[in-house]
Coordinates of C-alpha atoms in Angstrom, one line a residue:
Chain E
M122 CA -0.1 -0.3 -0.2
T123 CA 1.6 3.6 -0.9
V124 CA 1.2 6.7 1.1
A125 CA -1.4 7.9 -1.3
E126 CA -3.7 5.2 -0.9
A127 CA -3.2 4.6 3.0
P128 CA -6.1 7.1 3.8
A129 CA -8.2 5.9 0.7
L130 CA -9.5 3.5 3.3
E131 CA -10.9 6.8 5.0
L132 CA -13.7 7.1 7.1
L133 CA -16.7 8.7 5.7
R134 CA -18.9 6.8 7.8
E135 CA -21.5 7.8 9.9
E136 CA -20.7 8.7 13.4
P137 CA -22.3 6.5 16.0
T138 CA -24.0 9.8 17.9
G139 CA -25.7 10.6 14.3
G140 CA -24.9 13.0 12.4
E141 CA -21.9 13.7 9.9
P142 CA -18.7 12.2 10.2
V143 CA -16.0 13.5 12.6
L144 CA -13.2 13.7 9.6
L145 CA -13.9 14.5 6.0
R146 CA -11.3 15.2 3.5
R147 CA -9.7 12.3 1.9
E148 CA -5.8 13.3 2.0
S149 CA -2.5 11.6 2.5
D150 CA -0.8 12.4 6.2
L151 CA 1.9 14.5 4.7
A152 CA -0.9 16.6 3.4
M153 CA -2.8 16.6 6.4
T154 CA 0.1 17.6 8.6
E155 CA 1.3 20.1 6.2
R156 CA -2.2 21.9 6.5
L157 CA -2.6 22.0 10.1
L158 CA 0.8 22.9 10.7
S159 CA 0.7 25.9 7.9
P160 CA -1.1 28.3 10.1
L161 CA 2.6 28.4 12.2
W162 CA 4.6 29.2 9.1
V163 CA 2.7 31.9 7.3
R164 CA 1.6 35.2 7.8
W165 CA -2.0 36.1 9.2
P166 CA -2.5 39.8 8.1
W167 CA -5.2 40.5 10.5
Y168 CA -2.9 39.0 13.3
K169 CA -1.1 42.2 14.1
Y170 CA -4.6 44.1 14.8
A171 CA -6.3 41.4 16.6
I172 CA -2.7 41.3 19.0
G173 CA -2.6 44.6 19.3
L174 CA -6.0 45.2 20.7
T175 CA -6.0 42.5 22.8
G176 CA -2.3 43.5 24.0
L177 CA -3.9 47.1 24.7
G178 CA -6.6 45.7 26.7
T179 CA -3.7 43.7 28.7
V180 CA -2.0 47.0 29.3
V181 CA -5.2 48.5 30.5
L182 CA -5.8 45.4 33.0
A183 CA -2.2 46.1 34.3
F184 CA -2.8 49.7 34.7
A185 CA -6.0 48.7 36.8
V186 CA -4.3 46.1 38.7
T187 CA -1.1 48.4 39.7
Y188 CA -3.5 51.1 40.8
T189 CA -5.8 48.4 43.1
V190 CA -2.9 47.1 44.4
I191 CA -0.9 50.8 45.1
T192 CA -4.3 52.1 46.5
G193 CA -6.3 49.4 48.2
I194 CA -9.3 47.5 47.0
G195 CA -11.7 50.3 48.4
L196 CA -11.5 51.2 45.0
W197 CA -13.7 48.5 44.4
G198 CA -17.4 48.9 44.7
N199 CA -17.7 46.2 47.4
N200 CA -18.2 46.9 51.1
I201 CA -20.2 45.4 54.0
P202 CA -22.3 43.7 53.8
V203 CA -21.6 42.9 50.0
A204 CA -18.0 42.1 51.0
W205 CA -17.7 39.4 48.2
A206 CA -18.5 41.0 44.5
F207 CA -16.8 41.2 41.4
A208 CA -13.8 39.4 42.8
I209 CA -15.6 35.9 43.4
I210 CA -17.9 36.5 40.6
N211 CA -15.1 36.7 37.9
F212 CA -13.5 34.1 39.9
V213 CA -16.0 31.6 40.0
W214 CA -16.8 32.5 36.3
W215 CA -13.4 32.0 34.8
I216 CA -12.6 29.1 36.7
G217 CA -16.0 27.2 35.7
I218 CA -15.1 28.1 31.9
G219 CA -12.1 26.1 32.5
H220 CA -14.0 23.0 33.2
A221 CA -15.1 22.2 29.7
G222 CA -11.6 22.0 28.5
T223 CA -10.7 19.2 31.1
F224 CA -14.2 17.7 30.4
I225 CA -13.4 17.4 26.9
S226 CA -9.8 16.5 26.9
A227 CA -10.4 14.0 30.2
I228 CA -13.9 12.8 30.3
L229 CA -14.2 12.4 26.6
L230 CA -11.0 10.7 26.6
L231 CA -11.9 7.9 29.2
L232 CA -15.3 7.5 27.4
E233 CA -13.6 7.1 24.0
V234 CA -15.6 9.7 22.0
H235 CA -14.3 10.2 18.7
W236 CA -15.2 13.9 18.4
R237 CA -13.0 15.0 21.1
T238 CA -9.7 14.4 19.2
S239 CA -10.0 17.3 17.1
I240 CA -10.8 19.9 19.5
N241 CA -9.4 18.7 22.6
R242 CA -5.9 21.2 22.5
F243 CA -7.8 24.0 21.8
A244 CA -10.1 23.3 25.1
E245 CA -7.4 22.5 27.1
A246 CA -5.5 26.0 26.0
M247 CA -8.8 27.8 27.0
T248 CA -8.7 26.1 30.4
L249 CA -5.1 27.1 31.3
F250 CA -5.6 30.8 30.2
A251 CA -8.9 30.8 32.0
I252 CA -7.6 29.9 35.2
I253 CA -4.7 32.3 34.9
Q254 CA -7.5 35.0 34.9
A255 CA -9.4 33.3 37.8
G256 CA -6.5 33.3 40.0
L257 CA -5.9 36.9 39.7
F258 CA -9.0 37.6 41.6
P259 CA -8.5 35.9 44.8
L260 CA -5.1 37.4 45.0
L261 CA -5.9 40.7 44.3
H262 CA -9.0 40.4 47.0
L263 CA -6.3 39.3 49.4
G264 CA -5.9 43.4 49.5
R265 CA -1.9 42.8 50.2
P266 CA -1.5 40.3 47.5
W267 CA 2.6 40.1 48.5
F268 CA 1.4 38.5 51.4
F269 CA 0.0 35.6 49.1
Y270 CA 2.3 32.9 50.7
W271 CA 0.8 33.2 54.2
L272 CA -1.6 30.7 52.9
I273 CA 1.0 28.3 52.5
P274 CA 2.1 26.3 55.7
Y275 CA 5.7 27.1 56.0
P276 CA 7.2 27.3 59.5
S277 CA 7.0 31.0 60.1
E278 CA 8.3 33.1 62.9
M279 CA 4.7 33.7 63.7
G280 CA 4.6 30.5 65.2
I281 CA 1.0 29.5 63.3
W282 CA -0.4 28.1 60.4
P283 CA -3.0 28.3 57.9
Q284 CA -6.7 27.3 59.4
F285 CA -7.4 24.3 57.2
R286 CA -10.9 23.9 58.0
S287 CA -12.1 27.0 56.2
S288 CA -12.7 26.5 52.6
L289 CA -10.2 29.3 51.4
P290 CA -7.0 27.1 51.7
W291 CA -9.0 24.5 50.2
D292 CA -9.4 26.7 46.6
V293 CA -5.7 27.4 47.1
V294 CA -4.3 23.7 46.7
A295 CA -7.5 23.1 44.4
V296 CA -6.4 26.1 41.8
T297 CA -2.7 25.6 42.0
T298 CA -3.7 21.7 41.5
Y299 CA -5.6 21.8 38.7
F300 CA -3.5 24.7 36.4
T301 CA -0.4 22.1 37.1
V302 CA -2.2 19.4 36.6
S303 CA -3.5 21.0 33.1
L304 CA -0.8 22.0 32.1
L305 CA 1.1 18.9 32.6
F306 CA -1.7 17.0 30.7
W307 CA -1.7 19.4 27.8
Y308 CA 2.2 19.7 27.3
M309 CA 2.3 15.8 27.5
G310 CA -0.5 15.7 24.6
L311 CA 1.5 18.4 22.8
L312 CA 5.0 16.6 22.6
P313 CA 4.8 14.6 19.3
D314 CA 3.4 17.7 17.5
L315 CA 5.8 19.8 18.8
A316 CA 8.3 17.3 17.2
T317 CA 6.2 17.3 14.1
A318 CA 6.5 21.1 14.0
R319 CA 10.4 20.5 14.7
D320 CA 11.0 18.4 11.8
R321 CA 8.6 20.4 9.0
A322 CA 9.9 23.9 10.6
P323 CA 11.1 26.0 7.2
M324 CA 13.5 28.2 9.1
L325 CA 16.5 27.4 11.4
W326 CA 15.4 29.5 14.7
Q327 CA 11.8 27.6 14.1
R328 CA 13.6 24.2 14.1
R329 CA 15.5 25.0 17.3
L330 CA 12.8 26.5 18.9
Y331 CA 10.2 23.8 18.5
G332 CA 13.1 21.6 19.0
I333 CA 13.6 22.8 22.7
F334 CA 10.2 22.6 23.2
A335 CA 9.5 19.0 21.9
L336 CA 12.6 17.9 24.4
G337 CA 13.7 15.5 21.7
W338 CA 10.9 13.7 21.2
R339 CA 11.4 10.9 18.3
G340 CA 8.5 8.8 18.7
E341 CA 9.9 5.8 19.5
N342 CA 8.0 3.0 20.3
T343 CA 9.4 2.8 23.9
H344 CA 8.5 6.8 24.2
W345 CA 4.9 5.7 23.0
R346 CA 4.9 2.6 25.7
H347 CA 5.0 5.0 28.5
Y348 CA 3.3 8.3 26.9
R349 CA 0.2 6.6 25.7
I350 CA -0.7 4.8 29.2
T351 CA 0.5 8.1 31.2
Y352 CA -1.8 10.1 28.8
L353 CA -4.6 7.8 29.8
V354 CA -3.9 8.0 33.6
F355 CA -3.7 11.5 33.3
G356 CA -7.1 11.5 32.0
G357 CA -8.6 9.4 35.0
L358 CA -7.0 11.6 37.2
A359 CA -8.2 14.8 35.9
T360 CA -11.5 13.6 35.9
P361 CA -12.1 13.8 39.5
L362 CA -10.0 16.5 39.7
V363 CA -12.2 18.7 37.7
L364 CA -15.1 17.7 39.5
S365 CA -13.5 18.4 42.7
V366 CA -12.5 21.7 41.8
H367 CA -15.5 23.5 41.4
T368 CA -17.0 21.4 44.3
N369 CA -14.3 23.1 46.4
V370 CA -15.4 26.5 44.7
S371 CA -18.9 25.9 45.7
F372 CA -17.8 25.4 49.3
D373 CA -16.7 28.6 49.6
F374 CA -20.5 29.2 49.7
A375 CA -22.0 26.1 50.7
I376 CA -20.4 25.8 54.0
A377 CA -21.2 29.6 55.1
Q378 CA -24.4 29.7 57.0
L379 CA -26.0 32.4 54.9
P380 CA -29.5 32.0 53.1
G381 CA -29.2 31.3 49.4
W382 CA -25.7 29.7 49.9
H383 CA -26.0 27.3 52.7
S384 CA -27.2 24.5 50.1
A385 CA -26.3 20.8 49.7
I386 CA -27.2 20.8 46.2
F387 CA -24.3 23.6 45.4
P388 CA -21.6 21.2 44.0
P389 CA -23.4 19.5 41.3
Y390 CA -25.3 22.7 40.6
F391 CA -21.7 24.6 40.1
V392 CA -20.1 21.6 38.3
A393 CA -23.0 21.7 35.6
G394 CA -22.9 25.5 35.7
A395 CA -19.1 25.1 35.2
I396 CA -19.5 22.8 32.0
Y397 CA -22.3 24.9 30.6
S398 CA -20.5 28.0 30.6
G399 CA -17.1 26.2 29.1
F400 CA -19.0 24.4 26.5
A401 CA -20.3 28.0 25.4
M402 CA -16.7 29.5 25.5
V403 CA -15.1 26.6 23.3
L404 CA -17.7 27.1 21.0
Q405 CA -17.3 31.2 21.1
L406 CA -13.9 30.6 20.4
M407 CA -13.9 27.6 17.7
I408 CA -16.7 28.7 16.0
P409 CA -14.6 31.8 14.6
A410 CA -11.3 29.9 14.4
R411 CA -13.1 27.2 12.3
A412 CA -13.8 29.8 10.1
I413 CA -10.8 31.7 9.6
F414 CA -8.3 28.7 9.3
K415 CA -11.0 26.5 7.0
L416 CA -11.0 23.7 9.6
H417 CA -14.4 22.2 8.3
D418 CA -13.0 18.8 7.7
V419 CA -11.6 18.3 11.2
V420 CA -14.0 20.3 13.2
T421 CA -17.3 19.4 11.1
K422 CA -20.9 20.0 11.9
N423 CA -21.0 17.0 14.0
H424 CA -18.8 18.4 16.6
L425 CA -20.9 21.6 16.7
D426 CA -24.0 19.3 17.2
N427 CA -22.7 17.3 20.1
M428 CA -21.5 20.4 21.6
A429 CA -24.8 22.2 21.6
K430 CA -26.1 18.7 23.0
M431 CA -23.9 19.0 25.9
L432 CA -25.3 22.7 26.5
L433 CA -28.8 21.5 26.2
V434 CA -28.0 19.1 29.0
T435 CA -26.0 20.9 31.1
G436 CA -28.5 23.6 30.6
W437 CA -31.2 21.7 31.9
V438 CA -29.2 20.6 35.0
V439 CA -28.9 24.3 35.9
T440 CA -32.3 24.9 34.8
Y441 CA -33.6 21.6 37.4
T442 CA -31.4 23.8 40.4
Y443 CA -33.1 26.8 40.0
L444 CA -36.2 24.9 40.4
V445 CA -34.8 23.0 43.4
E446 CA -33.5 26.1 45.2
P447 CA -36.9 28.0 45.9
F448 CA -38.6 24.7 46.7
L449 CA -36.0 23.6 49.0
A450 CA -36.5 27.1 50.4
W451 CA -40.2 27.1 51.2
Y452 CA -40.1 23.1 52.1
S453 CA -37.7 24.3 54.7
G454 CA -39.9 26.6 56.6
N455 CA -37.2 28.8 57.3
Q456 CA -38.2 32.5 57.1
Y457 CA -34.7 33.9 55.8
E458 CA -34.3 31.4 53.1
E459 CA -37.8 32.1 51.7
Y460 CA -37.1 35.6 51.7
V461 CA -34.0 35.3 49.7
Q462 CA -35.4 32.6 47.2
L463 CA -38.8 33.5 46.9
V464 CA -38.9 37.4 47.8
D465 CA -35.8 39.1 47.1
R466 CA -34.0 37.2 43.8
P467 CA -37.6 37.1 41.7
L468 CA -38.9 40.6 43.2
G469 CA -36.5 42.6 44.7
P470 CA -34.0 45.5 43.4
Y471 CA -31.9 42.6 41.6
A472 CA -34.8 41.0 40.2
W473 CA -34.0 41.9 36.3
V474 CA -30.8 40.2 37.1
F475 CA -32.4 37.0 38.2
W476 CA -35.2 37.3 34.9
G477 CA -32.2 37.6 32.9
V478 CA -30.6 34.5 34.0
I479 CA -33.7 32.5 33.6
F480 CA -33.5 34.2 30.3
C481 CA -30.3 33.7 29.1
N482 CA -29.9 30.1 30.6
C483 CA -33.1 28.2 30.7
I484 CA -35.0 29.8 27.8
S485 CA -32.6 30.9 25.0
V486 CA -30.9 27.4 25.1
Q487 CA -34.2 25.9 24.3
A488 CA -33.4 26.9 20.4
L489 CA -30.7 24.3 20.5
W490 CA -33.5 21.5 20.3
S491 CA -33.6 22.6 16.6
K492 CA -31.0 20.8 15.0
R493 CA -30.6 23.7 12.0
W494 CA -29.6 26.0 15.2
R495 CA -27.2 23.0 16.4
T496 CA -25.4 22.9 13.4
S497 CA -25.4 26.5 12.0
P498 CA -22.3 28.6 13.5
V499 CA -23.8 31.7 13.6
L500 CA -27.1 31.1 15.3
L501 CA -25.1 28.6 17.9
F502 CA -22.6 31.5 18.4
L503 CA -25.6 33.8 19.5
V504 CA -27.0 31.2 21.8
C505 CA -23.5 30.8 23.3
C506 CA -23.3 34.6 23.9
F507 CA -26.5 34.4 25.9
V508 CA -25.2 31.7 27.9
Q509 CA -22.0 33.1 28.7
L510 CA -23.7 36.3 29.8
G511 CA -26.2 34.2 31.5
M512 CA -23.8 32.1 33.5
W513 CA -21.9 35.5 34.7
S514 CA -24.9 36.9 35.8
E515 CA -26.0 34.0 37.7
R516 CA -23.0 34.2 39.8
F517 CA -23.9 37.9 40.3
M518 CA -27.2 36.8 41.4
L519 CA -26.0 34.5 44.0
I520 CA -23.5 36.6 45.5
I521 CA -25.1 39.5 45.5
T522 CA -28.5 38.9 46.4
S523 CA -27.6 36.5 49.3
L524 CA -25.5 39.3 50.6
H525 CA -27.1 42.7 50.0
R526 CA -29.9 42.2 52.7
D527 CA -28.4 41.3 55.6
F528 CA -30.4 39.7 59.0
L529 CA -30.7 43.2 60.2
P530 CA -32.2 45.7 57.8
S531 CA -30.5 48.6 59.2
S532 CA -27.4 47.1 57.2
W533 CA -29.0 46.5 53.8
R534 CA -27.1 48.2 51.0
I535 CA -27.7 48.1 47.4
Y536 CA -24.3 47.3 45.6
T537 CA -22.6 48.8 42.5
P538 CA -19.7 47.6 41.0
S539 CA -16.9 50.9 40.4
W540 CA -15.5 51.8 37.0
I541 CA -12.3 49.8 38.0
D542 CA -14.5 46.7 38.8
W543 CA -15.5 46.8 35.1
T544 CA -12.0 47.5 33.8
I545 CA -10.5 44.5 35.4
L546 CA -13.2 42.4 34.2
G547 CA -12.9 43.9 30.5
G548 CA -9.1 43.5 31.1
T549 CA -9.3 39.8 31.6
C550 CA -11.1 39.3 28.7
C551 CA -8.7 40.8 26.8
F552 CA -5.8 39.2 28.5
F553 CA -7.5 36.0 27.8
L554 CA -7.8 36.4 24.1
F555 CA -4.4 37.6 24.1
L556 CA -3.1 34.7 25.4
F557 CA -5.2 32.6 23.1
L558 CA -3.9 34.3 20.0
L559 CA -0.6 33.8 21.0
F560 CA -1.2 30.2 21.7
L561 CA -3.1 30.1 17.9
R562 CA -0.1 31.4 16.3
F563 CA 2.9 29.5 17.8
V564 CA 1.2 25.9 19.0
P565 CA -0.2 23.4 16.8
F566 CA -3.9 23.9 17.6
I567 CA -5.5 20.9 16.2
P568 CA -3.7 17.8 17.5
I569 CA -2.1 16.0 14.5
A570 CA -0.8 12.8 15.9
E571 CA -4.2 12.3 17.5
L572 CA -5.9 12.9 14.4
K573 CA -3.7 10.8 12.4
E574 CA -3.9 7.8 14.6
L575 CA -7.6 8.2 14.6
R576 CA -7.8 8.1 11.1
H577 CA -5.6 5.1 11.2
E578 CA -7.9 3.1 14.0
L579 CA -10.9 4.0 12.1
A580 CA -9.6 2.8 8.7
R581 CA -8.7 -0.3 10.5
S582 CA -11.8 -1.1 12.0
E583 CA -13.4 -0.1 8.8
S584 CA -11.5 -2.8 6.7
L585 CA -12.3 -5.2 9.4
E586 CA -16.2 -4.6 8.9
R587 CA -15.5 -4.9 5.2
A588 CA -13.6 -8.1 5.7
E589 CA -16.3 -9.5 8.3
R590 CA -19.1 -8.5 5.5
V591 CA -17.2 -10.7 2.8
V592 CA -17.0 -13.5 5.2
R593 CA -20.8 -13.3 5.8
L594 CA -21.5 -13.2 2.5
A595 CA -19.2 -16.2 1.3
Chain H
M201 CA 19.6 2.9 20.2
R202 CA 23.2 4.5 18.7
S203 CA 23.7 2.2 16.3
G204 CA 22.4 -0.6 13.8
I205 CA 20.8 -0.7 10.6
L206 CA 17.5 1.6 10.0
A207 CA 14.7 0.7 7.4
E208 CA 12.0 3.2 6.1
F209 CA 8.7 2.0 5.6
D210 CA 5.7 4.2 3.8
S211 CA 2.6 2.5 5.7
A212 CA 2.2 1.4 9.3
D213 CA 0.8 -2.0 8.2
A214 CA 4.0 -2.5 6.2
L215 CA 5.8 -1.4 9.4
V216 CA 3.9 -4.1 11.3
R217 CA 4.4 -7.1 9.2
A218 CA 8.5 -6.3 9.0
Y219 CA 8.5 -6.1 12.9
D220 CA 6.5 -9.5 13.0
R221 CA 8.7 -10.9 10.2
L222 CA 12.2 -9.9 12.2
Q223 CA 10.5 -11.0 15.6
H224 CA 9.9 -14.3 14.1
A225 CA 13.5 -14.5 13.0
G226 CA 15.0 -14.0 16.1
Y227 CA 15.9 -10.5 16.3
T228 CA 15.3 -9.3 19.7
R229 CA 16.8 -6.0 20.0
L230 CA 14.3 -4.0 17.8
A231 CA 13.2 -0.4 17.4
S232 CA 10.8 1.4 15.9
W233 CA 9.7 5.2 15.3
T234 CA 6.2 6.2 14.4
P235 CA 4.1 9.4 13.9
Y236 CA 1.7 8.1 16.1
P237 CA 1.1 5.3 18.2
L238 CA 0.5 1.7 16.9
R239 CA -1.3 -0.4 19.5
A240 CA 0.0 -3.6 17.6
L241 CA 3.5 -2.6 18.4
V242 CA 3.1 -0.7 21.6
K243 CA 1.1 -4.1 22.9
R244 CA 4.3 -6.4 22.5
L245 CA 6.5 -4.5 24.8
P246 CA 6.6 -4.8 28.5
E247 CA 3.8 -2.8 30.3
S248 CA 4.8 0.5 31.6
M249 CA 5.6 0.8 35.0
V250 CA 5.1 4.4 34.9
P251 CA 0.9 3.9 36.5
W252 CA 2.1 2.2 39.6
I253 CA 4.8 4.9 40.5
M254 CA 1.8 7.3 40.0
L255 CA -0.3 5.4 42.2
G256 CA 2.7 5.1 44.9
A257 CA 3.1 9.1 44.5
G258 CA -0.3 9.8 44.6
L259 CA -0.8 7.6 47.7
F260 CA 2.2 9.1 49.2
G261 CA 0.8 12.6 48.5
G262 CA -2.2 12.2 49.9
G263 CA -0.9 10.9 53.1
F264 CA 1.3 13.7 53.3
G265 CA -1.5 16.1 52.8
Y266 CA -3.2 14.8 55.3
L267 CA -0.5 14.5 58.1
L268 CA 0.5 18.0 56.9
Q269 CA -2.9 19.7 58.0
W270 CA -3.3 17.4 61.0
W271 CA 0.1 18.7 62.5
C272 CA -0.6 22.0 61.6
N273 CA -4.0 22.3 63.1
A274 CA -4.3 19.6 65.7
R275 CA -1.1 18.9 66.9
D276 CA 1.3 22.0 66.6
Y277 CA -1.4 24.7 67.3
P278 CA -4.7 23.0 68.3
I279 CA -7.5 25.3 67.4
N280 CA -10.9 24.6 69.0
V281 CA -13.7 25.5 66.3
G282 CA -16.8 25.2 68.0
G283 CA -15.8 22.3 69.9
R284 CA -15.3 19.9 67.0
P285 CA -12.7 17.3 66.9
L286 CA -9.1 18.8 66.4
N287 CA -8.6 15.9 64.0
S288 CA -11.5 16.9 61.6
A289 CA -11.0 14.3 59.0
P290 CA -13.7 15.6 56.7
A291 CA -12.6 19.3 56.6
F292 CA -9.0 18.0 55.6
I293 CA -10.5 15.7 52.5
P294 CA -10.0 18.4 50.0
I295 CA -6.5 19.1 50.6
T296 CA -5.7 15.3 50.9
F297 CA -7.5 15.0 47.7
E298 CA -5.6 17.4 45.8
S299 CA -2.4 16.6 46.9
A300 CA -2.8 13.0 45.8
V301 CA -3.5 14.2 42.5
L302 CA -1.0 16.7 42.4
A303 CA 1.9 14.3 43.5
A304 CA 0.7 11.4 41.0
S305 CA 0.5 14.0 38.3
L306 CA 3.8 15.3 38.8
A307 CA 5.4 12.0 39.3
G308 CA 3.7 10.6 36.1
F309 CA 5.0 13.7 33.5
F310 CA 8.7 13.3 35.1
V311 CA 8.8 9.6 35.4
A312 CA 7.4 9.1 31.7
L313 CA 9.9 11.5 30.4
G314 CA 12.5 10.0 32.4
F315 CA 11.8 6.5 31.5
S316 CA 11.8 7.4 27.8
G317 CA 15.1 9.1 28.0
L318 CA 13.8 12.4 27.6
P319 CA 14.6 15.4 27.7
R320 CA 17.3 14.9 25.0
L321 CA 17.6 17.5 22.1
H322 CA 20.0 15.6 19.8
H323 CA 20.1 12.0 19.2
P324 CA 22.2 9.7 16.6
V325 CA 19.2 8.9 14.5
F326 CA 18.6 12.8 13.9
E327 CA 21.8 12.2 11.8
I328 CA 19.9 10.2 8.9
E329 CA 19.0 12.2 6.1
G330 CA 15.1 12.3 5.7
F331 CA 14.7 10.9 9.5
E332 CA 12.4 13.9 10.2
R333 CA 9.3 12.2 8.3
A334 CA 9.0 9.7 10.8
T335 CA 7.1 12.1 13.0
V336 CA 4.9 13.1 9.9
D337 CA 4.0 10.0 7.6
R338 CA 7.0 7.6 7.4
F339 CA 7.7 4.5 9.5
W340 CA 11.2 3.7 10.6
I341 CA 12.3 0.1 12.1
G342 CA 15.8 -0.2 13.9
I343 CA 18.0 -3.3 14.5
D344 CA 20.5 -2.6 17.0
E345 CA 24.2 -3.4 16.4
T346 CA 24.2 -5.7 19.3
D347 CA 21.6 -7.8 18.5
P348 CA 22.9 -11.7 18.2
R349 CA 21.5 -12.3 14.8
Y350 CA 22.6 -8.9 13.7
S351 CA 24.3 -8.9 10.0
E352 CA 24.8 -6.8 7.2
E353 CA 22.8 -9.1 5.2
L354 CA 19.6 -7.2 7.0
H355 CA 19.9 -4.6 4.3
R356 CA 19.0 -7.1 1.7
E357 CA 16.1 -8.8 3.9
L358 CA 14.3 -5.4 4.7
A359 CA 14.2 -4.7 1.0
Q360 CA 12.6 -7.8 0.5
M361 CA 10.1 -6.6 3.4
G362 CA 9.2 -3.7 1.3
A363 CA 11.4 -1.3 3.1
L364 CA 11.7 2.1 0.9
R365 CA 15.5 1.9 2.0
S366 CA 17.9 1.1 4.5
V367 CA 20.8 2.7 6.4
R368 CA 23.7 2.0 8.4
L369 CA 23.9 4.0 11.6
G370 CA 27.0 4.4 13.9
G371 CA 29.3 2.4 14.6
A372 CA 32.0 0.7 13.3
R373 CA 32.0 1.0 9.3

């Protein structure tokens, strides 16, 4: 069999999940490698504008952060009783966005879902960059971020230790672990493709650069022997990890005794919400990238369809929670619970946030019952924007409405964010896109080796099937 | 592998067939280089020990995490919070779990690299003209010079198996 024929066994067959196949084009391995690596070598005319714009936003973020650190967090809108506001909303939002990346790369790896392959690197990079944004907020919220190391148990001259019965040290450990493990998992998956980039790079400096990062990967069978199983075990570790991280984040609220927070439903609710907003973000990034780099044959309509179905599922989990929370408040018979859930949220001063959340998270996503909406990039992108907005507002609702009306009406207060709050939020969005653009420019963002392996495996199973059919006929 | 004979194939199936034939012929020091993992070849190697090391590291990390919290909050500087037990296991579980995962992952990454002999930026096989396609679409097989059955005859045998070409790497010329 020659190189040209090898992919002729190509899999233009239907996916078991229905819909289009996960890979479309018939081409040789060489041609596919060249095509998927080409974004690294060619000029992108629009790139300097995009990187310039997001870079400018990052500079503004740096300014806002510096101003906050020098002056103090009095610049922000939060004050007693709303002591936790934008800092925690944005932290939970960003870290939640990261979860879909790990979900795609780890959970779908274990479930052997084929459509994961084309998008996993993309999604994992999104995870890393989202965690970076998330980490910024609690750090700044410390007020004196230069003392962050007090959270680490080290033998200090003060003779005391961190209090590990609080959920805040849990968060520190969970988020740093999550970042480290995601980075290792991502880098490990990247090694074979960095080696391919090293071997195809047109310029010497590029060969050297990719050569250093590829760590000398040669694709020897002893490499693959350790690599394959380690990657799989990584997937097995990252699966409970991703569930634990947002569980820990939800503990920040659930172990407090505040009406609106103190609820056993929070861990699963937060995890579902995280995956919901994360899938929306993956789609928001992938739909433009797919159009710009013409990736329609590796990121097919089937990918869009499947991810839209994930949105629908997680959207319903979130909707279910919105129903259970008021029910439990009523069932508990506790007047404070009832007030928060049944009066203040739907009818209070922040009612518009509540109803916006219901519209964005529960109603808009119902459009995805239609296959046309699920497979149309533009319409799907629109729904994702609503989901993203809805999930941010949901965290706003959870945090602000639970806090702003204290047990004592004399301390009630209406919270409004300051312009610094908005600048930092906008700045992190720019910084996130800035990092993402750098990733697209310098890293092979579609896993090439994995796609070739998938093609090989699918072609093999197809030829086996064909052989079986021949035997049956005979 | 530092010296021996390497041969290039243009498809995974041809490589697996050649590997089979060489193994049947009694060659033991074989190596292969492929752009993606081939289950058929990886299965023939002894199982990787990395997952067991990860398990060990995870247990160590988890144990360390728990003991650290116990030492800090129950032993060295006991803090009584609402009369709850000092060794408050439920509250110590999250960090115990996270440190277990962290230790296992760090161990897995570095041990898998170490067992593969990486990082190693240069290797004799990179000297071979055209070897860079081993990470793209070509499949290479190598027979080490120290193999008891090794001989220069291999060039001919490999050509019969459908190799595009075979080259001599390093060693005495």
